[in-house]
JSON list of C-alpha atoms in Angstrom, two decimals:
[
{"chain": "N", "resi": 1, "resn": "MET", "atom": "CA", "xyz": [82.12, 96.54, -23.58]},
{"chain": "N", "resi": 2, "resn": "SER", "atom": "CA", "xyz": [81.38, 98.17, -20.26]},
{"chain": "N", "resi": 3, "resn": "TYR", "atom": "CA", "xyz": [80.87, 96.49, -16.92]},
{"chain": "N", "resi": 4, "resn": "HIS", "atom": "CA", "xyz": [77.85, 97.54, -14.84]},
{"chain": "N", "resi": 5, "resn": "ILE", "atom": "CA", "xyz": [77.25, 97.19, -11.15]},
{"chain": "N", "resi": 6, "resn": "ASN", "atom": "CA", "xyz": [73.97, 97.89, -9.39]},
{"chain": "N", "resi": 7, "resn": "ILE", "atom": "CA", "xyz": [72.82, 98.65, -5.92]},
{"chain": "N", "resi": 8, "resn": "LEU", "atom": "CA", "xyz": [69.60, 96.71, -5.58]},
{"chain": "N", "resi": 9, "resn": "ARG", "atom": "CA", "xyz": [67.37, 95.26, -2.94]},
{"chain": "N", "resi": 10, "resn": "THR", "atom": "CA", "xyz": [65.69, 91.87, -3.13]},
{"chain": "N", "resi": 11, "resn": "LYS", "atom": "CA", "xyz": [63.39, 89.88, -0.87]},
{"chain": "N", "resi": 12, "resn": "ASN", "atom": "CA", "xyz": [62.49, 86.23, -1.43]},
{"chain": "N", "resi": 13, "resn": "GLY", "atom": "CA", "xyz": [63.58, 86.27, -5.06]},
{"chain": "N", "resi": 14, "resn": "ASN", "atom": "CA", "xyz": [61.75, 89.49, -5.94]},
{"chain": "N", "resi": 15, "resn": "TYR", "atom": "CA", "xyz": [63.04, 92.99, -6.49]},
{"chain": "N", "resi": 16, "resn": "ASP", "atom": "CA", "xyz": [62.25, 95.47, -3.72]},
{"chain": "N", "resi": 17, "resn": "PRO", "atom": "CA", "xyz": [62.83, 98.83, -5.45]},
{"chain": "N", "resi": 18, "resn": "ILE", "atom": "CA", "xyz": [64.89, 101.50, -3.75]},
{"chain": "N", "resi": 19, "resn": "GLN", "atom": "CA", "xyz": [62.76, 104.63, -3.59]},
{"chain": "N", "resi": 20, "resn": "LEU", "atom": "CA", "xyz": [64.28, 107.92, -4.70]},
{"chain": "N", "resi": 21, "resn": "ASP", "atom": "CA", "xyz": [63.39, 109.59, -1.39]},
{"chain": "N", "resi": 22, "resn": "GLU", "atom": "CA", "xyz": [65.55, 107.00, 0.43]},
{"chain": "N", "resi": 23, "resn": "LEU", "atom": "CA", "xyz": [68.56, 108.63, -1.23]},
{"chain": "N", "resi": 24, "resn": "GLN", "atom": "CA", "xyz": [67.78, 111.87, 0.58]},
{"chain": "N", "resi": 25, "resn": "LYS", "atom": "CA", "xyz": [68.18, 110.35, 4.08]},
{"chain": "N", "resi": 26, "resn": "PRO", "atom": "CA", "xyz": [70.70, 112.01, 6.39]},
{"chain": "N", "resi": 27, "resn": "SER", "atom": "CA", "xyz": [72.63, 108.74, 6.63]},
{"chain": "N", "resi": 28, "resn": "ILE", "atom": "CA", "xyz": [73.27, 108.95, 2.88]},
{"chain": "N", "resi": 29, "resn": "SER", "atom": "CA", "xyz": [74.40, 112.57, 2.91]},
{"chain": "N", "resi": 30, "resn": "ASN", "atom": "CA", "xyz": [76.54, 111.85, 6.00]},
{"chain": "N", "resi": 31, "resn": "LEU", "atom": "CA", "xyz": [78.51, 109.45, 3.79]},
{"chain": "N", "resi": 32, "resn": "GLY", "atom": "CA", "xyz": [79.13, 112.39, 1.42]},
{"chain": "N", "resi": 33, "resn": "PHE", "atom": "CA", "xyz": [76.78, 111.35, -1.38]},
{"chain": "N", "resi": 34, "resn": "LYS", "atom": "CA", "xyz": [74.88, 114.09, -3.20]},
{"chain": "N", "resi": 35, "resn": "LEU", "atom": "CA", "xyz": [71.65, 113.46, -5.12]},
{"chain": "N", "resi": 36, "resn": "ASP", "atom": "CA", "xyz": [71.04, 115.51, -8.28]},
{"chain": "N", "resi": 37, "resn": "GLU", "atom": "CA", "xyz": [67.50, 115.28, -9.63]},
{"chain": "N", "resi": 38, "resn": "THR", "atom": "CA", "xyz": [67.89, 118.04, -12.24]},
{"chain": "N", "resi": 39, "resn": "GLN", "atom": "CA", "xyz": [68.88, 115.63, -15.04]},
{"chain": "N", "resi": 40, "resn": "SER", "atom": "CA", "xyz": [66.57, 113.26, -16.92]},
{"chain": "N", "resi": 41, "resn": "ILE", "atom": "CA", "xyz": [68.16, 110.44, -14.91]},
{"chain": "N", "resi": 42, "resn": "PRO", "atom": "CA", "xyz": [68.75, 111.28, -11.23]},
{"chain": "N", "resi": 43, "resn": "THR", "atom": "CA", "xyz": [72.41, 110.88, -10.31]},
{"chain": "N", "resi": 44, "resn": "LEU", "atom": "CA", "xyz": [74.43, 110.37, -7.15]},
{"chain": "N", "resi": 45, "resn": "THR", "atom": "CA", "xyz": [77.90, 111.83, -6.82]},
{"chain": "N", "resi": 46, "resn": "PHE", "atom": "CA", "xyz": [80.59, 111.35, -4.23]},
{"chain": "N", "resi": 47, "resn": "PRO", "atom": "CA", "xyz": [83.45, 113.80, -4.50]},
{"chain": "N", "resi": 48, "resn": "GLY", "atom": "CA", "xyz": [86.76, 112.31, -3.43]},
{"chain": "N", "resi": 49, "resn": "ASN", "atom": "CA", "xyz": [89.92, 110.78, -4.79]},
{"chain": "N", "resi": 50, "resn": "SER", "atom": "CA", "xyz": [87.96, 109.50, -7.77]},
{"chain": "N", "resi": 51, "resn": "THR", "atom": "CA", "xyz": [84.63, 110.97, -8.69]},
{"chain": "N", "resi": 52, "resn": "PHE", "atom": "CA", "xyz": [81.81, 108.52, -8.16]},
{"chain": "N", "resi": 53, "resn": "ILE", "atom": "CA", "xyz": [78.82, 109.06, -10.43]},
{"chain": "N", "resi": 54, "resn": "ALA", "atom": "CA", "xyz": [75.86, 106.70, -10.45]},
{"chain": "N", "resi": 55, "resn": "GLY", "atom": "CA", "xyz": [72.47, 106.85, -12.08]},
{"chain": "N", "resi": 56, "resn": "TYR", "atom": "CA", "xyz": [69.12, 105.91, -10.58]},
{"chain": "N", "resi": 57, "resn": "ALA", "atom": "CA", "xyz": [66.50, 104.05, -12.60]},
{"chain": "N", "resi": 58, "resn": "ASP", "atom": "CA", "xyz": [63.89, 101.34, -12.00]},
{"chain": "N", "resi": 59, "resn": "GLY", "atom": "CA", "xyz": [64.52, 101.26, -8.27]},
{"chain": "N", "resi": 60, "resn": "MET", "atom": "CA", "xyz": [68.26, 100.59, -8.69]},
{"chain": "N", "resi": 61, "resn": "ILE", "atom": "CA", "xyz": [71.43, 102.63, -8.55]},
{"chain": "N", "resi": 62, "resn": "TRP", "atom": "CA", "xyz": [73.98, 101.76, -11.22]},
{"chain": "N", "resi": 63, "resn": "THR", "atom": "CA", "xyz": [77.36, 102.75, -12.55]},
{"chain": "N", "resi": 64, "resn": "GLU", "atom": "CA", "xyz": [79.71, 101.38, -15.17]},
{"chain": "N", "resi": 65, "resn": "ASN", "atom": "CA", "xyz": [83.36, 100.40, -15.18]},
{"chain": "N", "resi": 66, "resn": "PRO", "atom": "CA", "xyz": [83.89, 101.06, -11.46]},
{"chain": "N", "resi": 67, "resn": "ASP", "atom": "CA", "xyz": [87.28, 101.01, -9.81]},
{"chain": "N", "resi": 68, "resn": "ASP", "atom": "CA", "xyz": [87.80, 99.35, -6.42]},
{"chain": "N", "resi": 69, "resn": "GLU", "atom": "CA", "xyz": [87.20, 102.61, -4.54]},
{"chain": "N", "resi": 70, "resn": "THR", "atom": "CA", "xyz": [83.87, 103.09, -6.31]},
{"chain": "N", "resi": 71, "resn": "ILE", "atom": "CA", "xyz": [82.78, 99.54, -5.48]},
{"chain": "N", "resi": 72, "resn": "PHE", "atom": "CA", "xyz": [83.70, 100.14, -1.84]},
{"chain": "N", "resi": 73, "resn": "LYS", "atom": "CA", "xyz": [81.65, 103.36, -1.78]},
{"chain": "N", "resi": 74, "resn": "MET", "atom": "CA", "xyz": [78.71, 101.58, -3.38]},
{"chain": "N", "resi": 75, "resn": "VAL", "atom": "CA", "xyz": [78.84, 98.80, -0.77]},
{"chain": "N", "resi": 76, "resn": "GLU", "atom": "CA", "xyz": [78.84, 101.44, 2.00]},
{"chain": "N", "resi": 77, "resn": "LEU", "atom": "CA", "xyz": [75.84, 103.12, 0.38]},
{"chain": "N", "resi": 78, "resn": "ALA", "atom": "CA", "xyz": [74.06, 99.78, -0.10]},
{"chain": "N", "resi": 79, "resn": "GLN", "atom": "CA", "xyz": [74.41, 98.98, 3.59]},
{"chain": "N", "resi": 80, "resn": "GLN", "atom": "CA", "xyz": [72.61, 102.23, 4.47]},
{"chain": "N", "resi": 81, "resn": "LEU", "atom": "CA", "xyz": [69.77, 101.22, 2.12]},
{"chain": "N", "resi": 82, "resn": "ASN", "atom": "CA", "xyz": [69.53, 97.60, 3.37]},
{"chain": "N", "resi": 83, "resn": "ALA", "atom": "CA", "xyz": [70.53, 96.66, -0.16]},
{"chain": "N", "resi": 84, "resn": "ARG", "atom": "CA", "xyz": [73.51, 95.03, -1.87]},
{"chain": "N", "resi": 85, "resn": "VAL", "atom": "CA", "xyz": [75.90, 95.60, -4.76]},
{"chain": "N", "resi": 86, "resn": "ARG", "atom": "CA", "xyz": [75.68, 93.17, -7.68]},
{"chain": "N", "resi": 87, "resn": "GLY", "atom": "CA", "xyz": [77.82, 92.93, -10.79]},
{"chain": "N", "resi": 88, "resn": "ASP", "atom": "CA", "xyz": [77.07, 91.79, -14.34]},
{"chain": "N", "resi": 89, "resn": "GLU", "atom": "CA", "xyz": [77.99, 88.21, -13.48]},
{"chain": "N", "resi": 90, "resn": "TYR", "atom": "CA", "xyz": [75.41, 88.13, -10.63]},
{"chain": "N", "resi": 91, "resn": "GLU", "atom": "CA", "xyz": [78.15, 88.36, -8.02]},
{"chain": "N", "resi": 92, "resn": "THR", "atom": "CA", "xyz": [77.41, 90.30, -4.83]},
{"chain": "N", "resi": 93, "resn": "TYR", "atom": "CA", "xyz": [80.20, 92.45, -3.38]},
{"chain": "N", "resi": 94, "resn": "GLU", "atom": "CA", "xyz": [81.18, 92.73, 0.29]},
{"chain": "N", "resi": 95, "resn": "LEU", "atom": "CA", "xyz": [83.11, 95.55, 2.00]},
{"chain": "N", "resi": 96, "resn": "SER", "atom": "CA", "xyz": [86.17, 93.30, 2.04]},
{"chain": "N", "resi": 97, "resn": "GLY", "atom": "CA", "xyz": [86.15, 93.27, -1.77]},
{"chain": "N", "resi": 98, "resn": "LYS", "atom": "CA", "xyz": [85.19, 89.61, -1.86]},
{"chain": "N", "resi": 99, "resn": "THR", "atom": "CA", "xyz": [82.14, 88.43, -3.75]},
{"chain": "N", "resi": 100, "resn": "TYR", "atom": "CA", "xyz": [79.55, 85.74, -3.17]},
{"chain": "N", "resi": 101, "resn": "LYS", "atom": "CA", "xyz": [76.49, 84.30, -4.88]},
{"chain": "N", "resi": 102, "resn": "HIS", "atom": "CA", "xyz": [73.27, 85.68, -3.34]},
{"chain": "N", "resi": 103, "resn": "PRO", "atom": "CA", "xyz": [70.45, 83.10, -3.21]},
{"chain": "N", "resi": 104, "resn": "ASP", "atom": "CA", "xyz": [67.89, 85.48, -4.77]},
{"chain": "N", "resi": 105, "resn": "ASP", "atom": "CA", "xyz": [70.03, 85.84, -7.88]},
{"chain": "N", "resi": 106, "resn": "ASP", "atom": "CA", "xyz": [69.41, 82.29, -9.13]},
{"chain": "N", "resi": 107, "resn": "ILE", "atom": "CA", "xyz": [65.67, 83.01, -9.23]},
{"chain": "N", "resi": 108, "resn": "LEU", "atom": "CA", "xyz": [66.12, 86.50, -10.70]},
{"chain": "N", "resi": 109, "resn": "LYS", "atom": "CA", "xyz": [68.58, 85.29, -13.34]},
{"chain": "N", "resi": 110, "resn": "GLU", "atom": "CA", "xyz": [66.18, 82.57, -14.49]},
{"chain": "N", "resi": 111, "resn": "ARG", "atom": "CA", "xyz": [63.34, 85.12, -14.75]},
{"chain": "N", "resi": 112, "resn": "GLU", "atom": "CA", "xyz": [65.51, 87.61, -16.63]},
{"chain": "N", "resi": 113, "resn": "ILE", "atom": "CA", "xyz": [66.69, 84.94, -19.08]},
{"chain": "N", "resi": 114, "resn": "ALA", "atom": "CA", "xyz": [63.08, 83.80, -19.64]},
{"chain": "N", "resi": 115, "resn": "ALA", "atom": "CA", "xyz": [61.97, 87.42, -20.17]},
{"chain": "N", "resi": 116, "resn": "GLY", "atom": "CA", "xyz": [64.81, 87.95, -22.67]},
{"chain": "N", "resi": 117, "resn": "GLU", "atom": "CA", "xyz": [63.92, 84.79, -24.56]},
{"chain": "N", "resi": 118, "resn": "ALA", "atom": "CA", "xyz": [60.22, 85.80, -24.64]},
{"chain": "N", "resi": 119, "resn": "PHE", "atom": "CA", "xyz": [61.22, 89.22, -26.00]},
{"chain": "N", "resi": 120, "resn": "LEU", "atom": "CA", "xyz": [63.36, 87.61, -28.71]},
{"chain": "N", "resi": 121, "resn": "LEU", "atom": "CA", "xyz": [60.56, 85.22, -29.63]},
{"chain": "N", "resi": 122, "resn": "ARG", "atom": "CA", "xyz": [58.13, 88.13, -30.03]},
{"chain": "N", "resi": 123, "resn": "ASP", "atom": "CA", "xyz": [60.73, 89.96, -32.11]},
{"chain": "N", "resi": 124, "resn": "ILE", "atom": "CA", "xyz": [61.32, 86.93, -34.33]},
{"chain": "N", "resi": 125, "resn": "ARG", "atom": "CA", "xyz": [57.57, 86.54, -34.88]},
{"chain": "N", "resi": 126, "resn": "ARG", "atom": "CA", "xyz": [57.29, 90.21, -35.78]},
{"chain": "N", "resi": 127, "resn": "GLN", "atom": "CA", "xyz": [60.20, 89.91, -38.22]},
{"chain": "N", "resi": 128, "resn": "LYS", "atom": "CA", "xyz": [58.59, 86.85, -39.85]},
{"chain": "N", "resi": 129, "resn": "ASN", "atom": "CA", "xyz": [55.29, 88.72, -40.21]},
{"chain": "N", "resi": 130, "resn": "ILE", "atom": "CA", "xyz": [57.06, 91.68, -41.82]},
{"chain": "N", "resi": 131, "resn": "ARG", "atom": "CA", "xyz": [59.04, 89.41, -44.15]},
{"chain": "N", "resi": 132, "resn": "ASN", "atom": "CA", "xyz": [55.92, 87.47, -45.13]},
{"chain": "N", "resi": 133, "resn": "GLY", "atom": "CA", "xyz": [54.05, 90.74, -45.71]},
{"chain": "N", "resi": 134, "resn": "ILE", "atom": "CA", "xyz": [56.80, 91.98, -48.03]},
{"chain": "N", "resi": 135, "resn": "ILE", "atom": "CA", "xyz": [56.83, 88.68, -49.93]},
{"chain": "N", "resi": 136, "resn": "LEU", "atom": "CA", "xyz": [53.02, 88.80, -50.27]},
{"chain": "N", "resi": 137, "resn": "LEU", "atom": "CA", "xyz": [53.23, 92.39, -51.50]},
{"chain": "N", "resi": 138, "resn": "PHE", "atom": "CA", "xyz": [55.70, 91.37, -54.24]},
{"chain": "N", "resi": 139, "resn": "ILE", "atom": "CA", "xyz": [53.52, 88.39, -55.22]},
{"chain": "N", "resi": 140, "resn": "ILE", "atom": "CA", "xyz": [50.50, 90.69, -55.54]},
{"chain": "N", "resi": 141, "resn": "LEU", "atom": "CA", "xyz": [52.53, 93.28, -57.48]},
{"chain": "N", "resi": 142, "resn": "GLY", "atom": "CA", "xyz": [53.86, 90.50, -59.73]},
{"chain": "N", "resi": 143, "resn": "GLY", "atom": "CA", "xyz": [50.32, 89.24, -60.32]},
{"chain": "N", "resi": 144, "resn": "ILE", "atom": "CA", "xyz": [49.11, 92.75, -61.14]},
{"chain": "N", "resi": 145, "resn": "ALA", "atom": "CA", "xyz": [52.06, 93.26, -63.52]},
{"chain": "N", "resi": 146, "resn": "TYR", "atom": "CA", "xyz": [51.32, 89.92, -65.22]},
{"chain": "N", "resi": 147, "resn": "ILE", "atom": "CA", "xyz": [47.61, 90.77, -65.65]},
{"chain": "N", "resi": 148, "resn": "PHE", "atom": "CA", "xyz": [48.47, 94.27, -66.88]},
{"chain": "N", "resi": 149, "resn": "GLY", "atom": "CA", "xyz": [51.01, 92.81, -69.33]},
{"chain": "N", "resi": 150, "resn": "LYS", "atom": "CA", "xyz": [48.42, 90.37, -70.73]},
{"chain": "N", "resi": 151, "resn": "TRP", "atom": "CA", "xyz": [45.93, 93.21, -71.02]},
{"chain": "N", "resi": 152, "resn": "LEU", "atom": "CA", "xyz": [48.47, 95.27, -73.00]},
{"chain": "N", "resi": 153, "resn": "GLU", "atom": "CA", "xyz": [49.09, 92.33, -75.40]},
{"chain": "N", "resi": 154, "resn": "ASN", "atom": "CA", "xyz": [45.41, 92.44, -76.45]}
]
């Protein structure tokens, strides 16, 4: 399983999406980051000791399985965007490598869990409807076969 980290911006428990044009600021390119918009998902690269590649989607920048150098580069980039770096466990990274719990994440985590549960509930309902439809179809087919069989006996 892979580990994702995101650069995101929040205000008062709500996401504040990073705009793609913010990644074209001189302060970003001065850090050495390059934006490539030619792919279906825009990507950021940072050539160096290890190649940093991150995707941009839904107002966030993300990468998977980062090493310490990549996390450090992401924190530097986040500072230029007035944003922060958050991991899968809702931990926010600092330049020192330490992590802390950001107050907005409790609110966001609750919303994301509720949204996931609502999605699963809709999916379960849909599955029940499909199952019940299949059962009804077989009952109808069985009834038709029974009536047809009785008709053939006469």
